[in-house]
Tab-separated table of N, CA and C in Angstrom:
chain	number	residue	atom	x	y	z
A	1	UNK	N	19.181	11.252	8.728
A	1	UNK	CA	18.929	9.835	8.506
A	1	UNK	C	19.293	9.017	9.745
A	2	UNK	N	20.248	9.519	10.552
A	2	UNK	CA	20.643	8.799	11.763
A	2	UNK	C	19.454	8.588	12.688
A	3	UNK	N	18.605	9.614	12.794
A	3	UNK	CA	17.426	9.497	13.658
A	3	UNK	C	16.540	8.345	13.213
A	4	UNK	N	16.411	8.179	11.898
A	4	UNK	CA	15.603	7.083	11.368
A	4	UNK	C	16.299	5.745	11.599
A	5	UNK	N	17.577	5.679	11.300
A	5	UNK	CA	18.319	4.429	11.490
A	5	UNK	C	18.328	4.002	12.952
A	6	UNK	N	18.278	4.950	13.860
A	6	UNK	CA	18.233	4.629	15.283
A	6	UNK	C	16.942	3.921	15.686
A	7	UNK	N	15.926	3.953	14.804
A	7	UNK	CA	14.669	3.279	15.106
A	7	UNK	C	14.735	1.769	14.867
A	8	UNK	N	15.731	1.316	14.103
A	8	UNK	CA	15.852	-0.129	13.858
A	8	UNK	C	16.079	-0.835	15.183
A	9	UNK	N	15.270	-1.866	15.406
A	9	UNK	CA	15.332	-2.613	16.663
A	9	UNK	C	14.368	-2.102	17.714
A	10	UNK	N	13.755	-0.964	17.436
A	10	UNK	CA	12.809	-0.375	18.391
A	10	UNK	C	11.369	-0.713	17.979
A	11	UNK	N	10.439	-0.352	18.816
A	11	UNK	CA	9.021	-0.598	18.586
A	11	UNK	C	8.465	0.353	17.522
A	12	UNK	N	7.523	-0.132	16.736
A	12	UNK	CA	6.876	0.731	15.739
A	12	UNK	C	6.143	1.881	16.412
A	13	UNK	N	5.842	1.723	17.672
A	13	UNK	CA	5.119	2.767	18.392
A	13	UNK	C	6.024	3.962	18.728
A	14	UNK	N	7.317	3.823	18.457
A	14	UNK	CA	8.248	4.929	18.675
A	14	UNK	C	8.362	5.837	17.452
A	15	UNK	N	7.681	5.489	16.374
A	15	UNK	CA	7.666	6.347	15.190
A	15	UNK	C	6.668	7.463	15.471
A	16	UNK	N	7.167	8.677	15.664
A	16	UNK	CA	6.254	9.759	16.034
A	16	UNK	C	5.758	10.514	14.796
A	17	UNK	N	4.739	11.312	15.014
A	17	UNK	CA	4.114	12.053	13.922
A	17	UNK	C	5.064	13.064	13.290
A	18	UNK	N	6.029	13.555	14.050
A	18	UNK	CA	6.997	14.516	13.504
A	18	UNK	C	7.832	13.861	12.391
A	19	UNK	N	8.243	12.613	12.617
A	19	UNK	CA	9.010	11.881	11.604
A	19	UNK	C	8.148	11.660	10.362
A	20	UNK	N	6.931	11.229	10.567
A	20	UNK	CA	6.017	10.976	9.444
A	20	UNK	C	5.761	12.265	8.671
A	21	UNK	N	5.462	13.344	9.375
A	21	UNK	CA	5.205	14.630	8.711
A	21	UNK	C	6.418	15.119	7.923
A	22	UNK	N	7.612	14.932	8.472
A	22	UNK	CA	8.830	15.349	7.770
A	22	UNK	C	9.004	14.575	6.466
A	23	UNK	N	8.771	13.277	6.512
A	23	UNK	CA	8.905	12.457	5.304
A	23	UNK	C	7.834	12.812	4.274
A	24	UNK	N	6.615	13.026	4.736
A	24	UNK	CA	5.533	13.386	3.808
A	24	UNK	C	5.768	14.762	3.195
A	25	UNK	N	6.431	15.653	3.913
A	25	UNK	CA	6.685	17.002	3.390
A	25	UNK	C	7.661	16.980	2.212
A	26	UNK	N	8.438	15.905	2.077
A	26	UNK	CA	9.346	15.791	0.936
A	26	UNK	C	8.825	14.757	-0.068
A	27	UNK	N	7.499	14.591	-0.082
A	27	UNK	CA	6.770	13.795	-1.083
A	27	UNK	C	6.974	12.282	-0.969
A	28	UNK	N	7.142	11.789	0.245
A	28	UNK	CA	7.170	10.354	0.492
A	28	UNK	C	5.804	9.907	0.982
A	29	UNK	N	5.382	8.717	0.571
A	29	UNK	CA	4.255	8.034	1.197
A	29	UNK	C	4.888	7.211	2.314
A	30	UNK	N	4.462	7.408	3.532
A	30	UNK	CA	5.023	6.669	4.657
A	30	UNK	C	4.165	5.434	4.913
A	31	UNK	N	4.848	4.309	5.018
A	31	UNK	CA	4.147	3.049	5.262
A	31	UNK	C	4.830	2.315	6.415
A	32	UNK	N	4.021	1.874	7.344
A	32	UNK	CA	4.511	1.053	8.445
A	32	UNK	C	3.924	-0.330	8.194
A	33	UNK	N	4.758	-1.215	7.662
A	33	UNK	CA	4.277	-2.493	7.157
A	33	UNK	C	4.850	-3.673	7.937
A	34	UNK	N	3.948	-4.523	8.341
A	34	UNK	CA	4.335	-5.741	9.045
A	34	UNK	C	4.617	-6.840	8.027
A	35	UNK	N	5.572	-7.662	8.338
A	35	UNK	CA	5.786	-8.852	7.525
A	35	UNK	C	5.754	-10.066	8.441
A	36	UNK	N	5.545	-11.220	7.819
A	36	UNK	CA	5.546	-12.498	8.524
A	36	UNK	C	6.494	-13.427	7.778
A	37	UNK	N	6.663	-14.623	8.292
A	37	UNK	CA	7.533	-15.609	7.667
A	37	UNK	C	6.723	-16.820	7.230
A	38	UNK	N	7.027	-17.297	6.009
A	38	UNK	CA	6.490	-18.576	5.556
A	38	UNK	C	7.301	-19.672	6.231
A	39	UNK	N	6.803	-20.901	6.179
A	39	UNK	CA	7.522	-22.021	6.797
A	39	UNK	C	8.933	-22.178	6.243
A	40	UNK	N	9.134	-21.797	4.982
A	40	UNK	CA	10.452	-21.933	4.357
A	40	UNK	C	11.393	-20.783	4.718
A	41	UNK	N	10.917	-19.819	5.517
A	41	UNK	CA	11.763	-18.728	5.976
A	41	UNK	C	11.676	-17.461	5.153
A	42	UNK	N	10.880	-17.458	4.100
A	42	UNK	CA	10.737	-16.270	3.261
A	42	UNK	C	9.774	-15.289	3.921
A	43	UNK	N	10.161	-14.015	3.911
A	43	UNK	CA	9.291	-12.978	4.472
A	43	UNK	C	8.215	-12.603	3.460
A	44	UNK	N	7.040	-12.238	3.968
A	44	UNK	CA	5.957	-11.754	3.111
A	44	UNK	C	5.156	-10.702	3.861
A	45	UNK	N	4.598	-9.721	3.123
A	45	UNK	CA	3.809	-8.668	3.770
A	45	UNK	C	2.538	-9.246	4.400
A	46	UNK	N	2.218	-8.779	5.576
A	46	UNK	CA	1.027	-9.271	6.275
A	46	UNK	C	-0.260	-8.685	5.706
A	47	UNK	N	-0.195	-7.464	5.199
A	47	UNK	CA	-1.395	-6.769	4.723
A	47	UNK	C	-1.065	-5.900	3.525
A	48	UNK	N	-2.084	-5.552	2.736
A	48	UNK	CA	-1.854	-4.562	1.676
A	48	UNK	C	-1.655	-3.180	2.299
A	49	UNK	N	-1.172	-2.236	1.504
A	49	UNK	CA	-0.979	-0.867	1.970
A	49	UNK	C	-2.190	-0.032	1.577
A	50	UNK	N	-2.955	0.398	2.581
A	50	UNK	CA	-4.140	1.208	2.331
A	50	UNK	C	-3.721	2.594	1.859
A	51	UNK	N	-4.380	3.040	0.770
A	51	UNK	CA	-4.135	4.395	0.268
A	51	UNK	C	-5.290	5.319	0.631
A	52	UNK	N	-6.532	4.955	0.257
A	52	UNK	CA	-7.691	5.770	0.610
A	52	UNK	C	-8.982	5.003	0.340
A	53	UNK	N	-10.037	5.403	1.029
A	53	UNK	CA	-11.364	4.854	0.806
A	53	UNK	C	-11.875	5.319	-0.551
A	54	UNK	N	-12.580	4.454	-1.266
A	54	UNK	CA	-13.140	4.820	-2.566
A	54	UNK	C	-14.529	5.424	-2.361
A	55	UNK	N	-14.719	6.610	-2.885
A	55	UNK	CA	-16.031	7.265	-2.902
A	55	UNK	C	-16.616	7.008	-4.290
A	56	UNK	N	-17.587	6.105	-4.378
A	56	UNK	CA	-18.142	5.702	-5.675
A	56	UNK	C	-18.757	6.871	-6.441
A	57	UNK	N	-19.239	7.875	-5.740
A	57	UNK	CA	-19.891	8.996	-6.429
A	57	UNK	C	-18.916	10.095	-6.836
A	58	UNK	N	-17.724	10.086	-6.265
A	58	UNK	CA	-16.724	11.109	-6.583
A	58	UNK	C	-15.329	10.478	-6.452
A	59	UNK	N	-14.976	9.667	-7.442
A	59	UNK	CA	-13.725	8.912	-7.371
A	59	UNK	C	-12.532	9.860	-7.475
A	60	UNK	N	-11.597	9.669	-6.598
A	60	UNK	CA	-10.368	10.456	-6.570
A	60	UNK	C	-9.621	10.267	-7.904
A	61	UNK	N	-8.933	11.298	-8.350
A	61	UNK	CA	-8.159	11.172	-9.586
A	61	UNK	C	-6.872	10.386	-9.303
A	62	UNK	N	-6.294	9.881	-10.358
A	62	UNK	CA	-5.045	9.126	-10.213
A	62	UNK	C	-3.948	9.996	-9.602
A	63	UNK	N	-3.850	11.234	-10.059
A	63	UNK	CA	-2.813	12.137	-9.542
A	63	UNK	C	-3.014	12.474	-8.066
A	64	UNK	N	-4.252	12.487	-7.622
A	64	UNK	CA	-4.510	12.709	-6.196
A	64	UNK	C	-4.211	11.446	-5.389
A	65	UNK	N	-4.501	10.289	-5.978
A	65	UNK	CA	-4.267	9.015	-5.298
A	65	UNK	C	-2.774	8.720	-5.160
A	66	UNK	N	-2.070	8.848	-6.268
A	66	UNK	CA	-0.629	8.589	-6.275
A	66	UNK	C	0.068	9.951	-6.318
A	67	UNK	N	0.008	10.650	-5.211
A	67	UNK	CA	0.577	12.000	-5.112
A	67	UNK	C	1.948	11.976	-4.432
A	68	UNK	N	2.665	10.901	-4.639
A	68	UNK	CA	3.987	10.723	-4.054
A	68	UNK	C	4.885	10.054	-5.086
A	69	UNK	N	6.184	10.245	-4.924
A	69	UNK	CA	7.169	9.655	-5.831
A	69	UNK	C	7.794	8.391	-5.253
A	70	UNK	N	7.898	8.378	-3.955
A	70	UNK	CA	8.578	7.278	-3.286
A	70	UNK	C	7.783	6.862	-2.046
A	71	UNK	N	8.003	5.626	-1.662
A	71	UNK	CA	7.405	5.104	-0.431
A	71	UNK	C	8.541	4.891	0.563
A	72	UNK	N	8.405	5.475	1.741
A	72	UNK	CA	9.349	5.215	2.825
A	72	UNK	C	8.700	4.162	3.705
A	73	UNK	N	9.335	2.997	3.779
A	73	UNK	CA	8.722	1.874	4.491
A	73	UNK	C	9.503	1.550	5.762
A	74	UNK	N	8.769	1.488	6.851
A	74	UNK	CA	9.275	0.946	8.100
A	74	UNK	C	8.773	-0.501	8.139
A	75	UNK	N	9.633	-1.467	7.830
A	75	UNK	CA	9.248	-2.875	7.906
A	75	UNK	C	9.399	-3.334	9.341
A	76	UNK	N	8.400	-4.068	9.820
A	76	UNK	CA	8.504	-4.569	11.191
A	76	UNK	C	8.002	-5.992	11.303
A	77	UNK	N	8.514	-6.659	12.308
A	77	UNK	CA	8.100	-8.018	12.638
A	77	UNK	C	7.765	-8.026	14.118
A	78	UNK	N	6.535	-8.413	14.429
A	78	UNK	CA	6.058	-8.424	15.817
A	78	UNK	C	6.307	-7.077	16.493
A	79	UNK	N	5.961	-6.001	15.773
A	79	UNK	CA	6.042	-4.624	16.252
A	79	UNK	C	7.464	-4.103	16.448
A	80	UNK	N	8.480	-4.849	16.048
A	80	UNK	CA	9.864	-4.377	16.143
A	80	UNK	C	10.363	-4.020	14.747
A	81	UNK	N	10.839	-2.792	14.578
A	81	UNK	CA	11.332	-2.321	13.288
A	81	UNK	C	12.618	-3.064	12.949
A	82	UNK	N	12.626	-3.671	11.754
A	82	UNK	CA	13.805	-4.443	11.335
A	82	UNK	C	14.506	-3.831	10.128
A	83	UNK	N	13.769	-3.102	9.293
A	83	UNK	CA	14.336	-2.553	8.068
A	83	UNK	C	13.678	-1.216	7.738
A	84	UNK	N	14.453	-0.369	7.104
A	84	UNK	CA	13.945	0.875	6.533
A	84	UNK	C	14.188	0.788	5.036
A	85	UNK	N	13.235	1.246	4.254
A	85	UNK	CA	13.408	1.168	2.802
A	85	UNK	C	12.769	2.364	2.138
A	86	UNK	N	13.466	2.880	1.136
A	86	UNK	CA	12.894	3.900	0.252
A	86	UNK	C	12.692	3.227	-1.086
A	87	UNK	N	11.455	3.184	-1.541
A	87	UNK	CA	11.140	2.540	-2.812
A	87	UNK	C	10.595	3.574	-3.784
A	88	UNK	N	11.244	3.692	-4.926
A	88	UNK	CA	10.847	4.630	-5.983
A	88	UNK	C	9.801	3.941	-6.863
A	89	UNK	N	8.611	4.507	-6.937
A	89	UNK	CA	7.527	3.884	-7.713
A	89	UNK	C	7.503	4.329	-9.169
A	90	UNK	N	8.411	5.205	-9.571
A	90	UNK	CA	8.330	5.789	-10.919
A	90	UNK	C	8.307	4.744	-12.024
A	91	UNK	N	9.041	3.647	-11.882
A	91	UNK	CA	9.041	2.628	-12.941
A	91	UNK	C	7.739	1.837	-12.984
A	92	UNK	N	6.912	1.963	-11.966
A	92	UNK	CA	5.651	1.224	-11.896
A	92	UNK	C	4.422	2.091	-12.168
A	93	UNK	N	4.620	3.364	-12.468
A	93	UNK	CA	3.488	4.282	-12.641
A	93	UNK	C	2.542	3.846	-13.760
A	94	UNK	N	3.060	3.337	-14.865
A	94	UNK	CA	2.188	2.905	-15.962
A	94	UNK	C	1.279	1.759	-15.536
A	95	UNK	N	1.838	0.805	-14.800
A	95	UNK	CA	1.013	-0.305	-14.302
A	95	UNK	C	-0.007	0.174	-13.279
A	96	UNK	N	0.411	1.062	-12.394
A	96	UNK	CA	-0.518	1.610	-11.402
A	96	UNK	C	-1.652	2.368	-12.082
A	97	UNK	N	-1.325	3.153	-13.107
A	97	UNK	CA	-2.333	3.925	-13.843
A	97	UNK	C	-3.289	2.986	-14.569
A	98	UNK	N	-2.762	1.949	-15.174
A	98	UNK	CA	-3.600	0.969	-15.874
A	98	UNK	C	-4.569	0.280	-14.902
A	99	UNK	N	-4.055	-0.099	-13.739
A	99	UNK	CA	-4.904	-0.708	-12.708
A	99	UNK	C	-5.985	0.271	-12.264
A	100	UNK	N	-5.589	1.512	-12.038
A	100	UNK	CA	-6.526	2.552	-11.624
A	100	UNK	C	-7.634	2.718	-12.676
A	101	UNK	N	-7.238	2.818	-13.942
A	101	UNK	CA	-8.213	3.009	-15.021
A	101	UNK	C	-9.211	1.859	-15.091
A	102	UNK	N	-8.747	0.640	-14.904
A	102	UNK	CA	-9.640	-0.518	-14.923
A	102	UNK	C	-10.653	-0.449	-13.775
A	103	UNK	N	-10.168	-0.148	-12.590
A	103	UNK	CA	-11.055	-0.059	-11.418
A	103	UNK	C	-12.090	1.043	-11.624
A	104	UNK	N	-11.639	2.215	-12.047
A	104	UNK	CA	-12.545	3.355	-12.217
A	104	UNK	C	-13.548	3.097	-13.348
A	105	UNK	N	-13.121	2.437	-14.409
A	105	UNK	CA	-14.058	2.151	-15.500
A	105	UNK	C	-15.167	1.218	-15.029
A	106	UNK	N	-14.840	0.263	-14.186
A	106	UNK	CA	-15.886	-0.623	-13.644
A	106	UNK	C	-16.845	0.162	-12.748
A	107	UNK	N	-16.306	1.076	-11.963
A	107	UNK	CA	-17.159	1.891	-11.098
A	107	UNK	C	-18.103	2.740	-11.950
A	108	UNK	N	-17.554	3.402	-12.957
A	108	UNK	CA	-18.355	4.293	-13.805
A	108	UNK	C	-19.369	3.546	-14.662
A	109	UNK	N	-19.098	2.270	-14.953
A	109	UNK	CA	-20.019	1.461	-15.748
A	109	UNK	C	-21.004	0.673	-14.893
A	110	UNK	N	-21.108	1.036	-13.620
A	110	UNK	CA	-22.056	0.370	-12.734
A	110	UNK	C	-21.653	-1.047	-12.377
A	111	UNK	N	-20.382	-1.350	-12.479
A	111	UNK	CA	-19.897	-2.702	-12.205
A	111	UNK	C	-19.003	-2.762	-10.964
A	112	UNK	N	-19.223	-1.857	-10.042
A	112	UNK	CA	-18.379	-1.823	-8.833
A	112	UNK	C	-18.427	-3.145	-8.077
A	113	UNK	N	-19.556	-3.833	-8.181
A	113	UNK	CA	-19.688	-5.117	-7.494
A	113	UNK	C	-18.872	-6.222	-8.174
A	114	UNK	N	-18.380	-5.967	-9.385
A	114	UNK	CA	-17.609	-6.967	-10.138
A	114	UNK	C	-16.113	-6.699	-10.148
A	115	UNK	N	-15.637	-5.797	-9.336
A	115	UNK	CA	-14.199	-5.531	-9.276
A	115	UNK	C	-13.535	-6.716	-8.570
A	116	UNK	N	-12.500	-7.247	-9.214
A	116	UNK	CA	-11.758	-8.376	-8.654
A	116	UNK	C	-10.292	-7.988	-8.492
A	117	UNK	N	-9.692	-8.402	-7.394
A	117	UNK	CA	-8.282	-8.089	-7.173
A	117	UNK	C	-7.398	-8.760	-8.218
A	118	UNK	N	-7.844	-9.874	-8.750
A	118	UNK	CA	-7.079	-10.578	-9.766
A	118	UNK	C	-7.044	-9.860	-11.107
A	119	UNK	N	-7.891	-8.841	-11.282
A	119	UNK	CA	-7.927	-8.086	-12.541
A	119	UNK	C	-6.755	-7.121	-12.677
A	120	UNK	N	-6.090	-6.840	-11.582
A	120	UNK	CA	-5.056	-5.801	-11.569
A	120	UNK	C	-3.720	-6.361	-11.108
A	121	UNK	N	-2.671	-5.591	-11.371
A	121	UNK	CA	-1.315	-6.050	-11.074
A	121	UNK	C	-0.790	-5.518	-9.736
A	122	UNK	N	-0.851	-4.189	-9.537
A	122	UNK	CA	-0.260	-3.568	-8.351
A	122	UNK	C	-1.279	-2.884	-7.434
A	123	UNK	N	-2.261	-2.241	-8.041
A	123	UNK	CA	-3.270	-1.471	-7.303
A	123	UNK	C	-4.565	-2.274	-7.270
A	124	UNK	N	-5.226	-2.278	-6.144
A	124	UNK	CA	-6.483	-3.024	-6.028
A	124	UNK	C	-7.535	-2.174	-5.333
A	125	UNK	N	-8.775	-2.620	-5.472
A	125	UNK	CA	-9.897	-2.020	-4.759
A	125	UNK	C	-10.361	-3.060	-3.739
A	126	UNK	N	-9.730	-3.043	-2.577
A	126	UNK	CA	-9.996	-4.037	-1.540
A	126	UNK	C	-11.418	-3.887	-1.009
A	127	UNK	N	-12.093	-4.998	-0.959
A	127	UNK	CA	-13.471	-5.035	-0.463
A	127	UNK	C	-13.477	-4.926	1.056
A	128	UNK	N	-14.389	-4.103	1.560
A	128	UNK	CA	-14.590	-3.952	2.996
A	128	UNK	C	-15.899	-4.627	3.380
A	129	UNK	N	-16.107	-4.855	4.651
A	129	UNK	CA	-17.312	-5.548	5.105
A	129	UNK	C	-18.580	-4.714	4.977
A	130	UNK	N	-18.458	-3.418	5.104
A	130	UNK	CA	-19.613	-2.522	5.057
A	130	UNK	C	-20.136	-2.403	3.626
A	131	UNK	N	-21.469	-2.294	3.478
A	131	UNK	CA	-22.068	-2.175	2.144
A	131	UNK	C	-22.792	-0.844	1.987
A	132	UNK	N	-22.951	-0.455	0.723
A	132	UNK	CA	-23.699	0.741	0.354
A	132	UNK	C	-24.548	0.387	-0.866
A	133	UNK	N	-25.524	1.249	-1.189
A	133	UNK	CA	-26.321	1.049	-2.390
A	133	UNK	C	-25.896	2.054	-3.442
A	134	UNK	N	-25.530	1.548	-4.620
A	134	UNK	CA	-25.152	2.364	-5.765
A	134	UNK	C	-26.084	1.973	-6.907
A	135	UNK	N	-26.852	2.935	-7.391
A	135	UNK	CA	-27.817	2.671	-8.472
A	135	UNK	C	-28.708	1.477	-8.154
A	136	UNK	N	-29.143	1.375	-6.910
A	136	UNK	CA	-30.050	0.318	-6.501
A	136	UNK	C	-29.391	-1.032	-6.260
A	137	UNK	N	-28.080	-1.114	-6.433
A	137	UNK	CA	-27.355	-2.367	-6.202
A	137	UNK	C	-26.588	-2.279	-4.895
A	138	UNK	N	-26.635	-3.381	-4.157
A	138	UNK	CA	-25.873	-3.469	-2.916
A	138	UNK	C	-24.411	-3.763	-3.273
A	139	UNK	N	-23.508	-2.881	-2.822
A	139	UNK	CA	-22.091	-2.976	-3.169
A	139	UNK	C	-21.265	-2.819	-1.900
A	140	UNK	N	-20.229	-3.629	-1.787
A	140	UNK	CA	-19.310	-3.463	-0.661
A	140	UNK	C	-18.523	-2.174	-0.832
A	141	UNK	N	-18.316	-1.484	0.283
A	141	UNK	CA	-17.383	-0.349	0.249
A	141	UNK	C	-16.016	-0.918	-0.063
A	142	UNK	N	-15.175	-0.084	-0.642
A	142	UNK	CA	-13.834	-0.520	-1.013
A	142	UNK	C	-12.832	0.585	-0.709
A	143	UNK	N	-11.562	0.174	-0.687
A	143	UNK	CA	-10.481	1.138	-0.536
A	143	UNK	C	-9.388	0.801	-1.538
A	144	UNK	N	-8.740	1.842	-2.038
A	144	UNK	CA	-7.586	1.632	-2.899
A	144	UNK	C	-6.439	1.158	-2.021
A	145	UNK	N	-5.775	0.090	-2.462
A	145	UNK	CA	-4.621	-0.440	-1.740
A	145	UNK	C	-3.529	-0.830	-2.727
A	146	UNK	N	-2.304	-0.826	-2.253
A	146	UNK	CA	-1.231	-1.466	-2.993
A	146	UNK	C	-1.254	-2.927	-2.565
A	147	UNK	N	-1.343	-3.796	-3.540
A	147	UNK	CA	-1.525	-5.222	-3.282
A	147	UNK	C	-0.339	-5.834	-2.539
A	148	UNK	N	-0.632	-6.908	-1.804
A	148	UNK	CA	0.418	-7.619	-1.084
A	148	UNK	C	1.464	-8.161	-2.047
A	149	UNK	N	1.048	-8.584	-3.241
A	149	UNK	CA	2.015	-9.107	-4.214
A	149	UNK	C	2.983	-8.010	-4.664
A	150	UNK	N	2.493	-6.781	-4.774
A	150	UNK	CA	3.363	-5.654	-5.125
A	150	UNK	C	4.315	-5.360	-3.968
A	151	UNK	N	3.799	-5.378	-2.756
A	151	UNK	CA	4.649	-5.159	-1.588
A	151	UNK	C	5.689	-6.278	-1.444
A	152	UNK	N	5.318	-7.490	-1.872
A	152	UNK	CA	6.271	-8.605	-1.849
A	152	UNK	C	7.446	-8.315	-2.772
A	153	UNK	N	7.149	-7.744	-3.933
A	153	UNK	CA	8.204	-7.345	-4.874
A	153	UNK	C	9.153	-6.350	-4.203
A	154	UNK	N	8.592	-5.398	-3.493
A	154	UNK	CA	9.392	-4.389	-2.800
A	154	UNK	C	10.223	-5.042	-1.691
A	155	UNK	N	9.596	-5.907	-0.921
A	155	UNK	CA	10.280	-6.571	0.191
A	155	UNK	C	11.433	-7.441	-0.308
A	156	UNK	N	11.255	-8.093	-1.428
A	156	UNK	CA	12.320	-8.942	-1.990
A	156	UNK	C	13.539	-8.132	-2.369
A	157	UNK	N	13.319	-6.896	-2.781
A	157	UNK	CA	14.441	-6.045	-3.197
A	157	UNK	C	15.383	-5.729	-2.036
A	158	UNK	N	14.875	-5.652	-0.825
A	158	UNK	CA	15.771	-5.341	0.291
A	158	UNK	C	16.347	-6.613	0.917
A	159	UNK	N	15.788	-7.723	0.620
A	159	UNK	CA	16.220	-8.976	1.229
A	159	UNK	C	17.707	-9.234	0.981
A	160	UNK	N	18.211	-8.852	-0.161
A	160	UNK	CA	19.586	-9.160	-0.513
A	160	UNK	C	20.530	-7.977	-0.305
A	161	UNK	N	20.071	-6.935	0.349
A	161	UNK	CA	20.898	-5.742	0.543
A	161	UNK	C	21.625	-5.747	1.895
A	162	UNK	N	21.715	-6.835	2.551
A	162	UNK	CA	22.350	-6.864	3.877
A	162	UNK	C	23.842	-6.870	3.760
């Protein structure tokens, strides 16, 4: 753990593939997440956490999508690592599964174009700029992501651990 703690204060570009591979080998999802500050000084995630591209014709199963127990997060601000966090997602699995089921049901019912991020709590199908045709309908490509609001919940948990 000392090797990881030594990264605090350093550039995110110093996180090498060996560290990432080691964490993934023990069933962690590794996330390098940037945060920004609101005018009132509260930190917030800059982007959602991308999990995988959605293949409309062969949707990944929930167990393949969420094939990790914990997320190891390198939080950074302006490319400088400020915090390390291990977040256990086990208490959120039911919500993640429910979100997944809603997204997949819309895809299977030919409603991929009607997926809204507001329909789900933690997991979303983020719209990408590129489009494809599914059953004759023009649909934006999408990717499964953990929503910024979910990441905000995670970020708030470490805010008071100083």
